[in-house]
Short mmCIF file of C-alpha atoms and ligand atoms in Angstrom, two decimals:
data_model
loop_
_atom_site.label_atom_id
_atom_site.label_comp_id
_atom_site.label_asym_id
_atom_site.label_seq_id
_atom_site.Cartn_x
_atom_site.Cartn_y
_atom_site.Cartn_z
CA MET R 5 176.29 -150.05 39.15
CA GLU R 6 175.40 -146.55 41.04
CA ILE R 7 172.36 -145.34 39.68
CA SER R 8 170.74 -141.98 41.15
CA VAL R 9 168.12 -139.95 40.23
CA LYS R 10 168.49 -135.57 40.15
CA ASN R 11 167.11 -132.23 39.15
CA ILE R 12 170.41 -131.51 36.86
CA ASN R 13 171.58 -128.36 35.09
CA LEU R 14 171.80 -129.41 31.17
CA GLU R 15 173.69 -126.55 30.32
CA THR R 16 176.28 -126.71 32.81
CA VAL R 17 176.75 -130.23 33.65
CA LYS R 18 180.19 -131.73 33.92
CA SER R 19 179.71 -135.44 32.34
CA PRO R 20 181.10 -137.46 29.74
CA CYS R 21 177.96 -137.84 28.05
CA LEU R 22 174.24 -136.56 27.99
CA VAL R 23 171.98 -138.82 26.74
CA VAL R 24 168.41 -137.64 25.43
CA GLY R 25 165.59 -138.76 23.66
CA ILE R 26 164.34 -138.46 19.74
CA SER R 27 160.92 -139.64 19.38
CA ASP R 28 160.00 -141.17 15.63
CA LYS R 29 159.73 -138.57 12.77
CA ARG R 30 162.89 -136.75 14.24
CA LYS R 31 160.60 -135.14 17.09
CA LEU R 32 162.44 -133.97 20.00
CA THR R 33 161.99 -134.75 23.24
CA ASP R 34 161.60 -132.05 25.56
CA SER R 35 165.31 -132.62 26.82
CA ALA R 36 166.51 -132.81 23.34
CA ALA R 37 164.20 -129.72 22.83
CA GLN R 38 166.35 -127.98 25.89
CA LEU R 39 169.42 -128.97 24.64
CA ASP R 40 168.77 -127.60 21.31
CA ASN R 41 167.67 -124.11 22.56
CA ILE R 42 171.16 -123.93 24.49
CA ALA R 43 172.93 -124.95 21.49
CA LYS R 44 170.90 -122.67 19.52
CA GLY R 45 169.49 -125.25 16.74
CA PHE R 46 172.64 -127.47 16.70
CA ILE R 47 170.75 -130.70 17.28
CA SER R 48 167.49 -129.84 15.28
CA ASN R 49 169.90 -128.88 12.05
CA ILE R 50 171.51 -132.55 12.53
CA LEU R 51 167.99 -134.02 12.81
CA ARG R 52 167.14 -131.97 9.43
CA ARG R 53 169.93 -133.61 7.32
CA GLY R 54 168.66 -137.07 8.51
CA ASP R 55 171.32 -138.83 10.45
CA ILE R 56 168.77 -139.96 12.82
CA SER R 57 164.88 -140.77 12.45
CA GLY R 58 164.36 -141.69 16.11
CA ALA R 59 163.38 -145.26 15.39
CA THR R 60 163.98 -147.50 18.69
CA GLY R 61 167.12 -148.66 18.06
CA ASP R 62 168.96 -145.73 16.75
CA ALA R 63 171.99 -143.87 18.21
CA LEU R 64 173.86 -141.30 17.10
CA MET R 65 176.67 -139.51 19.34
CA LEU R 66 177.60 -135.87 19.05
CA HIS R 67 180.84 -134.32 20.03
CA ASP R 68 181.15 -130.65 21.10
CA VAL R 69 177.73 -129.37 21.16
CA PRO R 70 178.08 -125.76 21.48
CA GLY R 71 176.95 -124.05 25.07
CA ILE R 72 176.82 -127.05 26.93
CA THR R 73 179.66 -128.72 29.19
CA ALA R 74 178.90 -131.87 28.82
CA GLU R 75 181.69 -133.49 26.65
CA ARG R 76 179.30 -135.44 24.58
CA VAL R 77 175.68 -135.82 23.97
CA LEU R 78 174.13 -139.29 22.78
CA LEU R 79 170.73 -138.95 20.81
CA VAL R 80 168.94 -142.15 21.43
CA GLY R 81 165.77 -143.11 19.19
CA CYS R 82 162.93 -144.12 21.23
CA GLY R 83 159.99 -144.63 18.52
CA LYS R 84 156.68 -142.96 18.33
CA ASN R 85 154.93 -142.33 22.24
CA ASP R 86 152.36 -143.72 21.57
CA GLU R 87 153.47 -147.20 21.15
CA LEU R 88 155.84 -147.08 24.08
CA THR R 89 155.71 -150.58 25.94
CA HIS R 90 157.91 -151.78 29.04
CA LYS R 91 159.56 -154.04 26.57
CA SER R 92 160.31 -151.28 24.25
CA PHE R 93 161.20 -148.79 26.82
CA GLN R 94 163.94 -151.35 28.29
CA SER R 95 164.97 -151.77 24.82
CA ILE R 96 165.98 -148.04 24.25
CA ILE R 97 167.72 -148.11 27.63
CA THR R 98 169.82 -151.08 26.37
CA ASN R 99 170.44 -149.38 23.42
CA ALA R 100 172.06 -146.28 25.24
CA SER R 101 173.80 -148.06 27.69
CA SER R 102 175.41 -150.47 24.95
CA THR R 103 176.55 -147.50 22.76
CA LEU R 104 178.12 -145.93 25.69
CA SER R 105 179.80 -149.16 26.75
CA LYS R 106 180.97 -149.45 23.31
CA ALA R 107 182.61 -145.97 23.31
CA ASN R 108 184.27 -147.14 26.75
CA ILE R 109 182.41 -144.61 28.55
CA LYS R 110 182.22 -145.04 32.40
CA ASN R 111 179.56 -142.09 33.55
CA ALA R 112 176.57 -140.32 32.21
CA VAL R 113 173.60 -138.38 32.48
CA PHE R 114 170.28 -140.12 31.05
CA SER R 115 167.48 -138.11 30.28
CA LEU R 116 165.15 -140.40 29.19
CA SER R 117 162.30 -140.73 31.60
CA ASP R 118 160.31 -138.12 30.18
CA LEU R 119 158.45 -139.73 27.58
CA ASP R 120 154.94 -138.90 27.00
CA SER R 121 153.27 -142.27 27.32
CA LYS R 122 149.63 -143.66 28.32
CA THR R 123 150.92 -146.88 29.48
CA LEU R 124 154.45 -145.42 31.85
CA SER R 125 154.31 -142.87 33.73
CA HIS R 126 157.79 -140.64 34.16
CA THR R 127 158.42 -142.01 37.47
CA MET R 128 157.48 -146.11 36.41
CA GLN R 129 160.18 -145.19 33.30
CA LEU R 130 162.93 -144.18 36.10
CA ARG R 131 162.30 -147.37 37.82
CA LEU R 132 162.52 -149.30 34.54
CA ALA R 133 165.58 -147.28 33.50
CA THR R 134 167.11 -148.68 36.83
CA GLU R 135 166.04 -151.94 36.63
CA ALA R 136 167.25 -152.19 32.38
CA LEU R 137 170.58 -150.63 33.54
CA GLN R 138 171.35 -152.90 36.40
CA GLN R 139 170.04 -155.83 34.37
CA ASN R 140 172.57 -154.47 31.42
CA ALA R 141 175.78 -154.35 33.82
CA TYR R 142 175.56 -158.04 34.50
CA VAL R 143 178.11 -160.29 33.88
CA PHE R 144 178.33 -163.97 35.60
CA SER R 145 182.19 -163.32 37.20
CA LEU R 146 181.93 -165.79 39.97
CA LEU R 147 183.68 -168.31 37.75
CA LYS R 148 184.84 -166.70 34.75
CA LYS R 149 186.78 -163.46 34.58
CA ASP R 150 185.30 -161.42 31.46
CA ALA R 151 185.65 -157.78 30.53
CA GLN R 152 183.40 -155.90 32.65
CA PRO R 153 180.64 -153.39 31.08
CA SER R 154 182.17 -150.10 31.12
CA LEU R 155 179.49 -147.66 32.23
CA ALA R 156 179.60 -147.49 35.94
CA LYS R 157 177.91 -144.78 36.98
CA VAL R 158 174.51 -143.09 35.95
CA THR R 159 172.60 -140.11 36.97
CA LEU R 160 169.22 -140.04 36.20
CA HIS R 161 167.65 -136.94 35.01
CA ILE R 162 164.54 -135.41 36.25
CA ALA R 163 163.14 -131.90 34.80
CA ASP R 164 160.37 -131.43 37.46
CA LYS R 165 162.37 -130.49 40.68
CA ARG R 166 159.03 -130.10 43.05
CA ALA R 167 159.74 -131.87 46.58
CA ALA R 168 156.64 -134.36 45.95
CA VAL R 169 157.75 -135.59 42.65
CA MET R 170 161.51 -135.72 43.67
CA LYS R 171 160.31 -137.93 46.51
CA LYS R 172 158.42 -140.13 44.17
CA ALA R 173 161.31 -140.07 41.45
CA LYS R 174 164.03 -141.43 44.14
CA LEU R 175 161.63 -143.99 45.21
CA ALA R 176 161.14 -145.37 41.81
CA VAL R 177 165.08 -145.39 41.36
CA GLN R 178 165.15 -147.26 44.92
CA ILE R 179 162.73 -149.95 43.93
CA GLY R 180 164.29 -150.50 40.60
CA ASN R 181 167.69 -150.99 42.22
CA ALA R 182 166.45 -153.14 44.67
CA ILE R 183 164.97 -155.16 42.23
CA GLY R 184 167.96 -155.12 40.13
CA VAL R 185 169.83 -156.72 43.07
CA GLY R 186 167.55 -158.95 43.57
CA ARG R 187 167.10 -160.56 40.24
CA ASN R 188 171.25 -160.37 39.67
CA THR R 189 171.29 -162.27 42.76
CA ALA R 190 168.91 -164.74 41.38
CA ARG R 191 170.73 -165.00 37.93
CA ASP R 192 174.17 -165.55 39.87
CA LEU R 193 172.67 -168.33 41.75
CA GLY R 194 170.67 -169.90 38.49
CA ASN R 195 174.17 -169.81 36.70
CA LEU R 196 176.10 -171.30 39.27
CA PRO R 197 176.99 -174.91 37.79
CA GLY R 198 175.13 -178.03 39.77
CA ASN R 199 178.51 -179.11 41.35
CA ILE R 200 178.91 -175.64 43.03
CA CYS R 201 175.26 -174.75 43.66
CA THR R 202 174.26 -177.80 45.58
CA PRO R 203 171.12 -177.41 48.37
CA THR R 204 173.65 -176.99 50.94
CA TYR R 205 175.39 -174.28 49.01
CA LEU R 206 171.95 -172.54 48.69
CA ALA R 207 171.30 -172.94 52.28
CA SER R 208 174.75 -171.20 53.20
CA GLN R 209 173.72 -168.14 50.68
CA ALA R 210 170.54 -167.91 52.60
CA GLY R 211 172.55 -168.13 55.67
CA GLN R 212 174.42 -164.96 54.61
CA TYR R 213 171.44 -162.89 53.87
CA ASP R 214 170.62 -163.86 57.27
CA LYS R 215 173.70 -162.23 58.34
CA SER R 216 173.08 -159.09 56.23
CA TYR R 217 169.35 -158.21 57.13
CA SER R 218 168.16 -157.40 60.27
CA LYS R 219 164.66 -158.45 59.82
CA LEU R 220 165.23 -161.76 58.20
CA LYS R 221 165.56 -164.69 60.17
CA THR R 222 166.75 -168.30 58.50
CA THR R 223 166.29 -171.90 59.27
CA ILE R 224 167.72 -174.65 57.84
CA LEU R 225 165.57 -177.89 58.12
CA ASN R 226 168.11 -181.23 57.39
CA GLN R 227 166.98 -184.60 56.37
CA LYS R 228 166.23 -185.94 60.18
CA ASP R 229 163.93 -182.90 60.74
CA MET R 230 162.29 -183.44 57.36
CA GLU R 231 161.81 -187.30 58.25
CA LYS R 232 160.56 -186.37 61.79
CA LEU R 233 157.81 -183.93 59.66
CA GLY R 234 156.85 -186.66 57.31
CA MET R 235 158.18 -185.36 54.22
CA GLY R 236 158.16 -188.52 52.26
CA SER R 237 157.91 -187.12 48.95
CA LEU R 238 160.67 -184.44 48.99
CA LEU R 239 163.09 -187.41 50.91
CA SER R 240 162.01 -189.61 47.66
CA VAL R 241 163.53 -187.52 45.46
CA ALA R 242 166.73 -186.76 46.81
CA ARG R 243 167.69 -190.79 47.74
CA GLY R 244 169.56 -191.17 44.82
CA SER R 245 172.05 -188.23 45.30
CA ARG R 246 175.11 -188.18 47.33
CA THR R 247 174.44 -184.42 48.11
CA PRO R 248 172.01 -183.77 51.08
CA PRO R 249 168.29 -182.31 50.90
CA LYS R 250 167.68 -178.83 52.79
CA LEU R 251 164.59 -177.21 53.35
CA ILE R 252 165.39 -173.56 53.42
CA VAL R 253 162.69 -170.93 55.78
CA MET R 254 163.52 -167.59 55.55
CA GLU R 255 161.35 -165.52 57.66
CA TYR R 256 161.05 -161.64 56.93
CA ASN R 257 159.36 -159.66 59.76
CA GLY R 258 158.75 -155.56 58.21
CA GLY R 259 155.26 -155.65 59.67
CA LYS R 260 153.20 -156.24 62.39
CA LYS R 261 154.23 -159.40 64.77
CA SER R 262 150.49 -160.09 64.32
CA ASP R 263 150.19 -159.75 60.03
CA ARG R 264 150.16 -163.20 58.51
CA PRO R 265 152.96 -163.31 55.95
CA TYR R 266 153.00 -164.05 52.01
CA VAL R 267 154.54 -167.16 51.60
CA LEU R 268 156.45 -167.69 48.57
CA VAL R 269 157.76 -171.24 47.87
CA GLY R 270 160.87 -171.63 44.94
CA LYS R 271 161.73 -175.11 43.25
CA GLY R 272 165.08 -175.85 44.20
CA VAL R 273 166.17 -178.79 42.29
CA THR R 274 169.87 -177.96 41.74
CA PHE R 275 170.10 -180.65 39.14
CA ASP R 276 167.34 -182.68 37.11
CA SER R 277 168.82 -185.67 35.57
CA GLY R 278 165.64 -187.11 35.67
CA GLY R 279 166.43 -189.67 38.24
CA ILE R 280 165.98 -193.51 37.10
CA SER R 281 163.54 -192.07 34.43
CA ILE R 282 166.48 -190.20 32.89
CA LYS R 283 166.84 -187.64 30.43
CA PRO R 284 168.06 -187.74 26.77
CA GLY R 285 171.31 -186.10 26.80
CA ALA R 286 170.89 -183.53 24.55
CA ALA R 287 170.87 -179.82 26.74
CA MET R 288 170.99 -182.06 29.90
CA ASP R 289 173.36 -179.30 31.31
CA GLU R 290 170.33 -176.48 31.26
CA MET R 291 168.91 -178.94 34.27
CA LYS R 292 171.16 -176.79 36.11
CA PHE R 293 168.60 -174.16 36.33
CA ASP R 294 165.92 -176.60 37.56
CA MET R 295 166.66 -174.70 40.78
CA CYS R 296 165.23 -171.00 39.04
CA GLY R 297 162.32 -170.87 41.03
CA ALA R 298 164.50 -170.88 44.44
CA ALA R 299 166.59 -168.45 43.14
CA SER R 300 163.76 -166.45 42.36
CA VAL R 301 162.41 -166.02 45.65
CA MET R 302 165.47 -166.06 47.38
CA GLY R 303 166.43 -162.81 44.90
CA THR R 304 162.85 -161.66 45.69
CA MET R 305 163.67 -161.95 49.49
CA VAL R 306 167.01 -159.62 49.02
CA THR R 307 164.94 -157.08 47.05
CA VAL R 308 162.39 -156.84 49.70
CA ASN R 309 165.22 -156.73 52.52
CA GLU R 310 166.69 -153.70 50.72
CA LEU R 311 163.49 -151.92 50.45
CA LYS R 312 162.40 -152.65 54.08
CA LEU R 313 158.93 -153.28 53.25
CA PRO R 314 155.87 -153.16 55.91
CA ILE R 315 154.64 -156.66 55.47
CA ASN R 316 155.52 -159.89 56.55
CA VAL R 317 157.10 -162.46 53.79
CA VAL R 318 158.28 -165.85 54.07
CA ALA R 319 160.39 -167.70 51.44
CA ILE R 320 160.48 -171.76 51.50
CA VAL R 321 162.81 -173.41 49.10
CA PRO R 322 162.94 -177.36 49.17
CA SER R 323 166.53 -178.15 47.34
CA VAL R 324 167.24 -181.69 46.18
CA GLU R 325 169.18 -183.00 43.97
CA ASN R 326 167.53 -185.41 41.52
CA MET R 327 170.15 -188.25 40.36
CA PRO R 328 169.66 -191.92 39.32
CA ASP R 329 171.69 -194.29 41.82
CA GLY R 330 171.31 -197.58 43.79
CA ALA R 331 169.19 -196.28 46.44
CA ALA R 332 167.19 -193.76 43.74
CA THR R 333 163.49 -193.66 43.71
CA LYS R 334 162.16 -196.38 40.84
CA PRO R 335 158.92 -195.81 38.85
CA GLY R 336 156.06 -197.65 40.72
CA ASP R 337 157.37 -197.02 43.96
CA ILE R 338 155.01 -195.46 46.25
CA VAL R 339 155.72 -192.53 49.06
CA THR R 340 153.82 -191.01 51.58
CA SER R 341 153.73 -186.94 51.72
CA MET R 342 153.41 -184.85 54.53
CA SER R 343 150.02 -184.44 54.30
CA GLY R 344 149.50 -188.04 54.94
CA GLN R 345 148.35 -188.50 50.97
CA THR R 346 150.27 -191.42 49.30
CA ILE R 347 151.87 -191.15 45.61
CA GLU R 348 152.94 -193.59 42.98
CA ILE R 349 155.92 -192.16 41.31
CA LEU R 350 155.43 -193.21 37.93
CA ASN R 351 158.24 -190.94 36.59
CA THR R 352 160.98 -189.78 38.67
CA ASP R 353 161.45 -186.90 36.21
CA ALA R 354 158.55 -185.32 37.70
CA GLU R 355 160.38 -184.60 40.79
CA GLY R 356 159.32 -181.07 40.93
CA ARG R 357 156.02 -181.39 42.24
CA LEU R 358 157.13 -184.10 44.76
CA ILE R 359 159.43 -181.37 46.68
CA LEU R 360 156.77 -178.70 46.21
CA CYS R 361 153.97 -180.80 47.98
CA ASP R 362 155.37 -181.28 51.18
CA ALA R 363 156.71 -177.42 51.22
CA LEU R 364 153.42 -176.58 50.29
CA THR R 365 152.10 -178.32 53.18
CA TYR R 366 154.70 -177.18 55.46
CA SER R 367 153.59 -173.69 54.62
CA GLU R 368 150.60 -174.14 56.02
CA LYS R 369 151.86 -174.06 59.88
CA PHE R 370 152.64 -169.83 58.79
CA ASN R 371 148.71 -169.11 58.46
CA PRO R 372 149.79 -167.24 55.35
CA LYS R 373 147.49 -164.78 53.48
CA ALA R 374 148.56 -166.13 50.22
CA VAL R 375 151.01 -168.77 48.83
CA ILE R 376 152.64 -168.50 45.53
CA ASP R 377 154.96 -171.46 44.15
CA VAL R 378 157.69 -170.54 41.74
CA ALA R 379 159.05 -173.71 39.51
CA THR R 380 160.23 -174.83 36.62
CA LEU R 381 157.84 -177.24 36.66
CA THR R 382 157.11 -178.77 33.23
CA GLY R 383 158.62 -178.75 29.55
CA ALA R 384 154.62 -178.37 28.61
CA CYS R 385 154.70 -174.83 29.40
CA VAL R 386 157.51 -173.90 27.35
CA ILE R 387 155.24 -175.70 24.33
CA ALA R 388 152.02 -173.90 25.65
CA LEU R 389 153.64 -170.20 26.18
CA GLY R 390 157.08 -169.94 24.64
CA SER R 391 159.31 -167.80 26.60
CA HIS R 392 157.18 -165.17 27.03
CA PRO R 393 154.65 -165.45 30.12
CA ALA R 394 155.07 -167.54 32.78
CA GLY R 395 152.24 -170.05 33.11
CA LEU R 396 150.09 -169.39 36.04
CA LEU R 397 147.14 -171.58 38.05
CA SER R 398 145.52 -170.56 41.10
CA ASN R 399 142.74 -172.20 43.30
CA GLN R 400 141.68 -168.36 44.05
CA GLN R 401 140.59 -165.85 40.87
CA LYS R 402 141.34 -162.94 43.42
CA LEU R 403 144.82 -163.93 43.88
CA ALA R 404 145.16 -164.69 40.21
CA ASP R 405 144.02 -161.29 39.18
CA GLN R 406 146.43 -159.73 41.60
CA ILE R 407 149.46 -161.87 40.12
CA LEU R 408 148.46 -161.34 36.57
CA ALA R 409 148.06 -157.37 37.54
CA ALA R 410 151.53 -157.40 39.14
CA GLY R 411 153.16 -158.92 36.07
CA THR R 412 151.47 -156.32 33.82
CA GLU R 413 152.71 -153.27 35.76
CA SER R 414 156.06 -155.13 36.01
CA GLY R 415 156.37 -156.04 32.32
CA ASP R 416 157.12 -159.33 34.02
CA ARG R 417 154.18 -160.96 32.82
CA ALA R 418 152.11 -164.22 33.57
CA TRP R 419 149.33 -165.65 31.65
CA GLN R 420 146.26 -167.84 33.35
CA LEU R 421 145.71 -171.59 32.59
CA PRO R 422 142.60 -172.93 33.35
CA LEU R 423 142.64 -175.40 36.67
CA TRP R 424 139.35 -177.03 36.41
CA ASP R 425 138.80 -180.16 37.94
CA ASP R 426 137.72 -182.07 34.95
CA TYR R 427 141.99 -182.75 34.70
CA GLN R 428 142.22 -184.58 38.13
CA ASP R 429 141.03 -187.56 36.76
CA GLN R 430 144.59 -187.71 35.05
CA LEU R 431 146.02 -188.30 38.07
CA LYS R 432 144.34 -191.27 38.99
CA SER R 433 146.40 -194.50 40.24
CA ASN R 434 145.18 -197.84 40.91
CA PHE R 435 147.50 -198.50 44.08
CA ALA R 436 147.66 -194.99 45.68
CA ASP R 437 145.86 -191.86 46.39
CA MET R 438 147.36 -190.11 43.06
CA ALA R 439 149.77 -190.40 40.65
CA ASN R 440 152.86 -188.20 40.21
CA ILE R 441 152.06 -187.87 35.82
CA GLY R 442 148.77 -187.31 33.87
CA GLY R 443 149.83 -188.43 30.52
CA ARG R 444 150.46 -186.00 27.27
CA GLU R 445 147.65 -184.02 27.62
CA ALA R 446 147.88 -180.59 29.50
CA GLY R 447 151.33 -181.37 31.29
CA THR R 448 151.16 -178.06 32.68
CA VAL R 449 147.59 -178.38 34.35
CA THR R 450 148.05 -181.58 35.75
CA ALA R 451 151.18 -180.80 37.47
CA ALA R 452 149.29 -177.85 38.93
CA CYS R 453 146.57 -180.08 39.61
CA PHE R 454 148.68 -182.62 41.69
CA LEU R 455 149.56 -179.41 43.77
CA SER R 456 146.28 -178.38 44.09
CA ARG R 457 145.65 -181.52 46.63
CA PHE R 458 148.11 -179.78 48.72
CA THR R 459 147.05 -176.79 48.80
CA LYS R 460 143.20 -176.82 49.49
CA LYS R 461 143.45 -174.83 53.01
CA LEU R 462 145.28 -172.12 51.21
CA HIS R 463 144.83 -169.33 48.90
CA TRP R 464 147.29 -170.52 46.34
CA ALA R 465 149.16 -169.74 43.26
CA HIS R 466 151.24 -171.35 40.96
CA LEU R 467 153.94 -170.16 38.70
CA ASP R 468 155.34 -172.54 35.63
CA ILE R 469 158.51 -170.43 34.77
CA ALA R 470 159.86 -172.83 32.81
CA GLY R 471 159.97 -171.00 29.52
CA ILE R 472 161.07 -167.76 31.46
CA ALA R 473 163.68 -168.72 33.93
CA TRP R 474 166.83 -168.96 31.46
CA TYR R 475 167.43 -167.64 28.01
CA GLY R 476 168.81 -169.77 25.45
CA GLY R 477 171.18 -170.19 23.04
CA ASP R 478 174.35 -167.72 22.78
CA LYS R 479 172.74 -165.47 25.25
CA LYS R 480 172.34 -168.92 27.76
CA GLY R 481 172.14 -167.80 31.71
CA ALA R 482 169.74 -167.24 34.18
CA SER R 483 167.20 -164.44 33.38
CA GLY R 484 166.04 -164.33 37.29
CA ARG R 485 162.46 -163.77 36.55
CA PRO R 486 160.11 -163.69 37.83
CA VAL R 487 161.61 -161.57 40.37
CA PRO R 488 160.04 -158.32 38.87
CA LEU R 489 156.74 -159.95 39.09
CA LEU R 490 157.06 -161.20 42.54
CA THR R 491 158.04 -157.98 44.20
CA GLN R 492 155.36 -155.95 42.19
CA TYR R 493 153.10 -158.19 43.56
CA LEU R 494 154.52 -157.18 47.20
CA LEU R 495 154.61 -153.68 46.50
CA ASP R 496 150.96 -153.96 45.93
CA ARG R 497 150.58 -155.38 49.26
CA CYS R 498 151.88 -152.67 50.83
CA GLY R 499 149.59 -149.58 50.24
CA LYS R 500 149.69 -146.41 47.86
CA GLN R 501 152.54 -144.94 48.79
CA TYR R 502 154.89 -148.01 47.40
CA SER R 503 153.36 -147.21 43.79
CA VAL R 504 155.09 -145.77 41.21
N1 BES L 617 162.59 -179.58 35.23
C1 BES L 617 161.91 -180.04 34.61
C2 BES L 617 160.65 -179.44 33.28
C3 BES L 617 161.62 -178.38 32.50
C4 BES L 617 162.02 -179.27 31.53
C5 BES L 617 161.61 -177.27 32.60
C6 BES L 617 162.63 -178.81 30.07
C7 BES L 617 162.29 -176.78 31.71
C8 BES L 617 162.96 -177.01 30.26
C9 BES L 617 161.04 -181.14 35.03
O1 BES L 617 161.28 -181.75 36.58
C10 BES L 617 160.24 -182.53 34.27
O2 BES L 617 161.43 -182.88 34.04
N2 BES L 617 159.47 -182.19 33.77
C11 BES L 617 158.59 -183.56 33.14
C12 BES L 617 157.28 -183.69 33.89
C13 BES L 617 157.11 -185.04 33.12
C14 BES L 617 157.78 -186.37 33.34
C15 BES L 617 155.44 -185.78 33.19
C16 BES L 617 158.56 -183.15 31.51
O3 BES L 617 158.13 -181.80 31.52
O4 BES L 617 158.75 -183.31 30.72
MN1 MN L 618 162.15 -183.46 35.94
ZN1 ZN L 619 162.92 -180.47 37.04
#
């Protein structure tokens, strides 16, 4: 979808539809009042008759509004201004775009980013509107020929035409578009099935991005390369699979050569059957989404490249398929990780941490400012937090605070869990330096405790996205989260000129 921002004359604009907001209790927003003026009270008359109250979710299409050249006016309920949140704003935009799509309208002018709110600036409203429109435009069309949503082009109107305001507005829409592209990239990768989206496929996609973006360098490490590096833990997960493992390294150079990079590590298990500790059959198909951490860091790299951010960012994706087989790792097997620490694999279904630990050790070579890993790591995280925030654990509170702030700013939130030493005992093994599982209690914390043993030299944070990476039910599909959070975290590291 093509989205741009402009100062538009609402009276003379030729468009199939102008979209304006009505606040709760039939209050006109600024642009609705402006239209009402031009139309000599036409809109306020309709409000008085009670056809629309202004509650979020309301929509009313008007035809032949006098005095204006646009063919239609869509009034959209915006609720109470002081109750505006990221979520309610997104649903206002979604309500508008689905009403337009149902009416088969191809392009429209939106004037919905002028809501008075303490939490969302007008420029943030522009960015969120762009993100939401790009989200709504997404269809998984790679393998299924669905009807496309009809809305194809949206112009976002802003009333203030001062150059400085317009510059900020343009940046906000540019960021929104870049997050949209990155997030939809992540959704496509996530939605592709395990027989197509293999480690080799992910590696070839990373190679494609390398071709499209001049500041990006992609390197693929094969099984032999990983053997040489001593990645015995990562490789142990791939043993039962007929498809080879890959370690994908994407280096984005937007800063000075000497700038230490931010490293993102994404779990890329392209299918998680559980291995010999095989999972029950119900909903096992959803384990194709076990590479959504990888998809989100790859999507974020696309966003970063689109925005040409002035920093250095490295994405590392350890990718394997976890399958049972005669050669597969068995419960009780002991492997040696790249760090030299030995691991007793008591459960082959706790495989994410086994690939991440070697990727985290590998990340040390970049001398990173901070490392964030993103993984659909534990079912326990879904039990603890449900499907709203990602679980966050970190060995440095400053980094945790920055990530929490990025979550709040972007509306793609995380919630911190404790990474206390008290939990470390649960990983004791009689035969190796540690076990790969910590028992029933606090499964998300013990998984992070396991990873913390490989990140002692790093400022590191872990995002458990098991609850947020995909939607269930009839909306089943990858969400593309946490691309907005990761992008926001990186934008916040780029200085004031990138804040909207
Ligand atoms: N990929 C799963 C985690 C998962 C399960 C994410 C369900 C989303 C929905 C992970 O590899 C796994 O199997 N974890 C085990 C760990 C356990 C064996 C300690 C789990 O959560 O059951
Ligand atoms: Mn598993
Ligand atoms: Zn898994």
